[in-house]
Short mmCIF file of C-alpha atoms and ligand atoms in Angstrom, two decimals:
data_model
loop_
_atom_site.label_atom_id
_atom_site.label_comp_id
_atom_site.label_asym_id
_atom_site.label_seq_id
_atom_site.Cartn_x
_atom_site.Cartn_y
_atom_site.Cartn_z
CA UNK Y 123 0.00 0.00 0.00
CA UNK Y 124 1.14 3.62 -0.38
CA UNK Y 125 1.11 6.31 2.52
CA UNK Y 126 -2.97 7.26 1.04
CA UNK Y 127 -4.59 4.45 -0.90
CA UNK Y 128 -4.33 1.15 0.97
CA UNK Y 129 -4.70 -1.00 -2.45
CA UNK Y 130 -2.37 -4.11 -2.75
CA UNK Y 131 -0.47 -3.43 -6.14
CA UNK Y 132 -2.71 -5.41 -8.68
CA UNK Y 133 -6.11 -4.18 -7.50
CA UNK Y 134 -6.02 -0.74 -9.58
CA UNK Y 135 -7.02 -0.69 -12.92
CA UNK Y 136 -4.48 1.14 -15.46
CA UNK Y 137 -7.20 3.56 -16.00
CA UNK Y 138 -8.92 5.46 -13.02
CA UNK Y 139 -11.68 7.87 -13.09
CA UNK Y 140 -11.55 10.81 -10.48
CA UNK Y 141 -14.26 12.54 -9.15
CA UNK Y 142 -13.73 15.34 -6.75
CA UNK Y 143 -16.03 13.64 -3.63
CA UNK Y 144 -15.46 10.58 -2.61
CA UNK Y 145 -19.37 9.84 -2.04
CA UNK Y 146 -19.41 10.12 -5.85
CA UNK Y 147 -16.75 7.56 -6.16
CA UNK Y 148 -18.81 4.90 -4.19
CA UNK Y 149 -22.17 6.44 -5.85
CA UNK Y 150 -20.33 5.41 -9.71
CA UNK Y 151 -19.29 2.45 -8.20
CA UNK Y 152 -22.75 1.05 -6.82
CA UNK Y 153 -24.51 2.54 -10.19
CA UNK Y 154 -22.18 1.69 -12.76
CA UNK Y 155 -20.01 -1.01 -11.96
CA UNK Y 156 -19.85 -4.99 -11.72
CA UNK Y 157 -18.25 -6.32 -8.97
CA UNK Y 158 -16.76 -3.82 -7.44
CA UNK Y 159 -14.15 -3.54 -4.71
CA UNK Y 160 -13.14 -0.71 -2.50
CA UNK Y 161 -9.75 -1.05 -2.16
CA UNK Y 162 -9.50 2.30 0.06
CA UNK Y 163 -11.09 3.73 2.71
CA UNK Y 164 -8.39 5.67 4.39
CA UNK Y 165 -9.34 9.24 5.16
CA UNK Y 166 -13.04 8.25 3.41
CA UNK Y 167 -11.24 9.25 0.33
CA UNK Y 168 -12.97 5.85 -1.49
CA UNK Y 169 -11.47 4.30 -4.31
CA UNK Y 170 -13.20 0.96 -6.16
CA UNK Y 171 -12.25 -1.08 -8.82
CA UNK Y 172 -14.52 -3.12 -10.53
CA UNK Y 173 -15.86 -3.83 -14.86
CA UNK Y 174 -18.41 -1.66 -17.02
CA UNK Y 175 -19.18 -3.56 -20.31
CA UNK Y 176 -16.26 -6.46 -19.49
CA UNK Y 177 -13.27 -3.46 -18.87
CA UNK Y 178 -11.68 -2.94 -16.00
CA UNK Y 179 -11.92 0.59 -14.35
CA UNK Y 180 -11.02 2.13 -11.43
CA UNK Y 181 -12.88 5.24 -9.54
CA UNK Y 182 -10.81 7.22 -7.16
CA UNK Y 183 -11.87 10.42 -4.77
CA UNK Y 184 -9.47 13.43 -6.08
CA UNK Y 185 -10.41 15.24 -2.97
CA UNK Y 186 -10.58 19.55 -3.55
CA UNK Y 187 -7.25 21.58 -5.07
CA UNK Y 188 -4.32 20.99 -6.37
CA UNK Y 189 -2.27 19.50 -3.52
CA UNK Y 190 -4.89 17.08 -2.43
CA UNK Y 191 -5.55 16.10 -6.29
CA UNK Y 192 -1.51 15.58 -6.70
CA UNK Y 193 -1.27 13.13 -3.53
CA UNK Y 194 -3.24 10.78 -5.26
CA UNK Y 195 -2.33 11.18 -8.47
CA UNK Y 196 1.26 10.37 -8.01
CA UNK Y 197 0.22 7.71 -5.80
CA UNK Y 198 -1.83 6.06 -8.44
CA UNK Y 199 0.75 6.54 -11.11
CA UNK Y 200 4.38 5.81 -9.05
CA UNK Y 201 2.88 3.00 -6.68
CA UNK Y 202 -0.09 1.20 -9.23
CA UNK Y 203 1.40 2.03 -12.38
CA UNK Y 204 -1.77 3.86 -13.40
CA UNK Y 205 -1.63 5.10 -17.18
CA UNK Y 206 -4.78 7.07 -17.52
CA UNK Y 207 -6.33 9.43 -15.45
CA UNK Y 208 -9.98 11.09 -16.14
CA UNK Y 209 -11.27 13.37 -13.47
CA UNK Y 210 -14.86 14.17 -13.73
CA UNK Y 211 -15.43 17.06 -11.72
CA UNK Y 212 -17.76 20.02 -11.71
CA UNK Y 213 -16.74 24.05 -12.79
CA UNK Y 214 -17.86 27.45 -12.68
CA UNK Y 215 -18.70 28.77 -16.25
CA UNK Y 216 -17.12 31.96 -17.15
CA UNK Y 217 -18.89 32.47 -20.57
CA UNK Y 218 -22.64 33.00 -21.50
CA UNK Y 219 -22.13 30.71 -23.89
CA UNK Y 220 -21.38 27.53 -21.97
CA UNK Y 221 -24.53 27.23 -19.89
CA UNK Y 222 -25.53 25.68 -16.74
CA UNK Y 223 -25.33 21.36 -16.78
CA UNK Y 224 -22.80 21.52 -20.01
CA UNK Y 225 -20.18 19.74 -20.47
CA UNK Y 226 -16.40 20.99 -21.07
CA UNK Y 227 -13.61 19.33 -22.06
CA UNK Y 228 -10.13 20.96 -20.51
CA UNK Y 229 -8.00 21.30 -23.33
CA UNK Y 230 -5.54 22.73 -21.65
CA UNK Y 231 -5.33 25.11 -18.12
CA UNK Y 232 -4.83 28.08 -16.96
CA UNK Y 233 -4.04 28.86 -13.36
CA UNK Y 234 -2.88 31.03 -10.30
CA UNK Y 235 -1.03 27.59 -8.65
CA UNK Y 236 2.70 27.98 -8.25
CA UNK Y 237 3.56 24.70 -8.42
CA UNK Y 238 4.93 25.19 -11.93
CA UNK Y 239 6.95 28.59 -10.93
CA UNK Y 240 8.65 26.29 -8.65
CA UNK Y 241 9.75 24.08 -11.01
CA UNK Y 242 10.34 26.20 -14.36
CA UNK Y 243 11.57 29.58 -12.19
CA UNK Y 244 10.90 32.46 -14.64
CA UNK Y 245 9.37 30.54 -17.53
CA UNK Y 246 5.84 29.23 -17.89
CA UNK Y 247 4.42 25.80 -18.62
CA UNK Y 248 1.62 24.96 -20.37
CA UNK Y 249 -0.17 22.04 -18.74
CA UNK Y 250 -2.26 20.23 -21.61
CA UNK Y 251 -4.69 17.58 -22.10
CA UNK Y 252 -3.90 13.87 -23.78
CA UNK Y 253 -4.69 14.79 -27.50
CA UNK Y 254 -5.58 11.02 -27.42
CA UNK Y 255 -8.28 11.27 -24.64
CA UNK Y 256 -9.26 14.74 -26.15
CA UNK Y 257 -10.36 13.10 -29.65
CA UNK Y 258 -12.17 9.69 -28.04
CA UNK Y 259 -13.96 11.86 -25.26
CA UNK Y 260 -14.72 14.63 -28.56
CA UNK Y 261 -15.78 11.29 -30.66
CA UNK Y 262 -18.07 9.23 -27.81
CA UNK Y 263 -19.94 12.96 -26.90
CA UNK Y 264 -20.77 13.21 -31.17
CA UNK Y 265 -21.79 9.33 -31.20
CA UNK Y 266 -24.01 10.20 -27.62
CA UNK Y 267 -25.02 13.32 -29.12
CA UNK Y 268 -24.04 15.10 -26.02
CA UNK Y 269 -22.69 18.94 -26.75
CA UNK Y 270 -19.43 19.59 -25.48
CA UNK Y 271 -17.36 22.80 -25.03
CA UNK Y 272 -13.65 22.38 -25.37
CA UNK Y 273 -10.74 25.02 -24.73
CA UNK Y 274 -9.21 26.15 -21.60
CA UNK Y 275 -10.08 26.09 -18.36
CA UNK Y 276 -8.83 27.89 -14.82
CA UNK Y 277 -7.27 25.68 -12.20
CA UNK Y 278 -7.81 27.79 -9.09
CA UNK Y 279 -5.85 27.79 -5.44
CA UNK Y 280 -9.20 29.54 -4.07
CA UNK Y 281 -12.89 28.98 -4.03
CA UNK Y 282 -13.52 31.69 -2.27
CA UNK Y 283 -11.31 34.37 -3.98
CA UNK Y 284 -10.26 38.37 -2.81
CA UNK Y 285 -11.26 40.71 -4.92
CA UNK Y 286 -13.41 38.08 -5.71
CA UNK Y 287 -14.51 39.27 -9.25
CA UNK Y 288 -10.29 37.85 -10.15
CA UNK Y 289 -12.08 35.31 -13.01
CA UNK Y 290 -12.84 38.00 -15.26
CA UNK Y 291 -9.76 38.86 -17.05
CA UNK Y 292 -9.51 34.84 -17.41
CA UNK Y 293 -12.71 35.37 -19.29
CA UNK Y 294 -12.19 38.06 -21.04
CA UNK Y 295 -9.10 35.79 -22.80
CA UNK Y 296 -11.56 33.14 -23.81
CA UNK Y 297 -11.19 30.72 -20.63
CA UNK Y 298 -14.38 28.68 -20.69
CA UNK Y 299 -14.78 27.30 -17.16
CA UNK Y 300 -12.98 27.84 -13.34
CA UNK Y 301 -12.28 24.61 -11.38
CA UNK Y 302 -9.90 23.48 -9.15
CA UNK Y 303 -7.69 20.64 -9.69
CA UNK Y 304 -6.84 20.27 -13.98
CA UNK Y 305 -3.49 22.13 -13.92
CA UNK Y 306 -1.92 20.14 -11.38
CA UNK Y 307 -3.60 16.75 -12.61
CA UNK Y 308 -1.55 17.72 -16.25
CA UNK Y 309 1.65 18.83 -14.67
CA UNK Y 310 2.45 15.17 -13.14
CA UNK Y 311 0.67 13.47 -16.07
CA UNK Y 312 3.64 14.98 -18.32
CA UNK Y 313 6.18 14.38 -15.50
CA UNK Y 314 5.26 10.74 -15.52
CA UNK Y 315 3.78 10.66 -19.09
CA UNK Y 316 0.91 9.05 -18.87
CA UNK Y 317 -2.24 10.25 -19.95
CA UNK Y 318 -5.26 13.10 -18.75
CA UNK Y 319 -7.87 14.60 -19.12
CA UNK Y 320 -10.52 16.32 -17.34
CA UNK Y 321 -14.38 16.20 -17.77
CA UNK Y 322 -15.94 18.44 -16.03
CA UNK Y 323 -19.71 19.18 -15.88
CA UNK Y 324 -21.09 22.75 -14.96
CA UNK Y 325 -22.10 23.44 -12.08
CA UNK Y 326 -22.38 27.27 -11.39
CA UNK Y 327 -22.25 30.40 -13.57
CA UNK Y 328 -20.24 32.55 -12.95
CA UNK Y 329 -21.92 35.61 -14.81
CA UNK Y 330 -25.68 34.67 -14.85
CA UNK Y 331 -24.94 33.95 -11.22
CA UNK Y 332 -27.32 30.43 -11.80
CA UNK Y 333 -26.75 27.25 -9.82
CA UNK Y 334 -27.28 23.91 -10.46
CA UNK Y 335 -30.23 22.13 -7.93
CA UNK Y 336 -29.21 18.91 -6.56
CA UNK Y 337 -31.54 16.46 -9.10
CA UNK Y 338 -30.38 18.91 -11.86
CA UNK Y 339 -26.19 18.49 -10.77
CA UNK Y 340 -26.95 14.12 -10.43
CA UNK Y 341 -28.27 14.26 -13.84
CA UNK Y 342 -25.71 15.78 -15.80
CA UNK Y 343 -23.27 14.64 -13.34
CA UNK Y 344 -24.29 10.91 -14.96
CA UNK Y 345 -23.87 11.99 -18.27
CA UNK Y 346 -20.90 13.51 -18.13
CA UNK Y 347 -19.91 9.63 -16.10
CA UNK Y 348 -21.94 7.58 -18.47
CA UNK Y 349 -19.12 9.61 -21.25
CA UNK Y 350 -15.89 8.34 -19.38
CA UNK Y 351 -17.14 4.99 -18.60
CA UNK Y 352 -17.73 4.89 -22.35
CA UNK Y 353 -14.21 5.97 -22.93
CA UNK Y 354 -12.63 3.03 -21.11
N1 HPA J 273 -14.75 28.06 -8.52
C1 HPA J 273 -13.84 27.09 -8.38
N2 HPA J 273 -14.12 25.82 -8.56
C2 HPA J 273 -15.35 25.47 -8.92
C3 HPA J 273 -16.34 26.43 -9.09
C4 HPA J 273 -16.02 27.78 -8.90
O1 HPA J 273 -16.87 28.68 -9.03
N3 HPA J 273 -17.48 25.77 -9.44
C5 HPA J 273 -17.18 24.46 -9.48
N4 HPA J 273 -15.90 24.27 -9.17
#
């Protein structure tokens, strides 16, 4: 086991869906899966392994931000060997054109995390999506006929931000969505290069000021799942 998932080596699948909340993780697991397994409970951060249609697939809590996103990533991929990681997450739109319960695919991020300053010191890097996962999630949302935004998204070290109208200038240069956890997720994927991408469903607008209701955030929360499990 490693110091936060206590998973023999074996009983993670080479590709692992991420959702933010743990609850979700059990939620896909009882919904979606065949025999699944939790193969972690520490800190209630579940993680499950089990089939959907025959393939193997793992679901694993992310947890919120950056740093708790990045302890579990790099377990996954030093200690299991994982070789694909799609989060499924929710984010904030930041343009009146990607509405409430859409989906967006994070073609690449944007952030205010200083993780990469520490490692490129006066030069920026440019955390990007899989092209590979890009195109098959692009593909299975044409063949579902589910609409999709793609671009770039936000990655944010604050929910609750001061002055806390900061987005705007992110949308003003086209960023489509603000979440939390993409940029870091994309750093280690191209320090250990493996594969990434992030799915994330919307949850809140930022400009209209409109909120998901709970039934409302389930449902497109499953078809923005039902679209990874599709991609496995
Ligand atoms: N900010 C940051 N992360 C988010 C938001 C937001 O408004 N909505 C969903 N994830």
């Amino acid at each position: 086991m490693s110091i936060h998932i206590a998973a023999k080596i074996g009983d993670i699948s080479e590709i692992v869906l991420m959702p933010g909340d743990p609850m979700r993780a059990q939620y896909i697991a009882n919904k979606y899966l065949q025999n699944a397994i939790c193969y972690n409970q520490v800190r209630g951060m579940f993680g499950y392994t089990g089939s959907y249609k025959g393939k193997k697939v793992s679901i694993q809590g992310s947890g919120m931000g950056i740093p708790s996103m990045s302890i579990y990533a790099n377990e996954l991929i030093q200690e299991y060997k994982v070789k694909k990681i799609i989060r499924i997450g929710s984010c904030g739109s930041l343009q009146r054109n990607v509405q409430i319960r859409d989906i967006v695919l994070a073609q690449a991020t944007s952030s205010d995390t200083n993780i990469n300053s520490r490692i490129f010191p006066s030069m920026n890097f440019s955390p990007v999506a899989s092209f590979n996962l890009l195109l098959k999630a692009y593909q299975k949302a044409q063949e579902m006929s589910i609409k999709v935004n793609v671009g770039n998204v936000f990655t944010t070290d604050l929910f609750y931000d001061e002055p806390c109208d900061s987005w705007k200038i992110w949308a003003k240069y086209g960023v489509l969505a603000i979440e939390m956890e993409t940029a870091g997720l994309y750093t280690l994927a191209a320090r250990h290069n493996i594969e990434a991408l992030s799915i994330l469903t919307v949850s809140d607008h930022l400009i209209t000021n409109e909120a998901c209701t709970s039934e409302e955030r389930e449902k497109s929360f499953n078809r923005m799942l039902e679209l990874a499990l599709e991609m496995v």
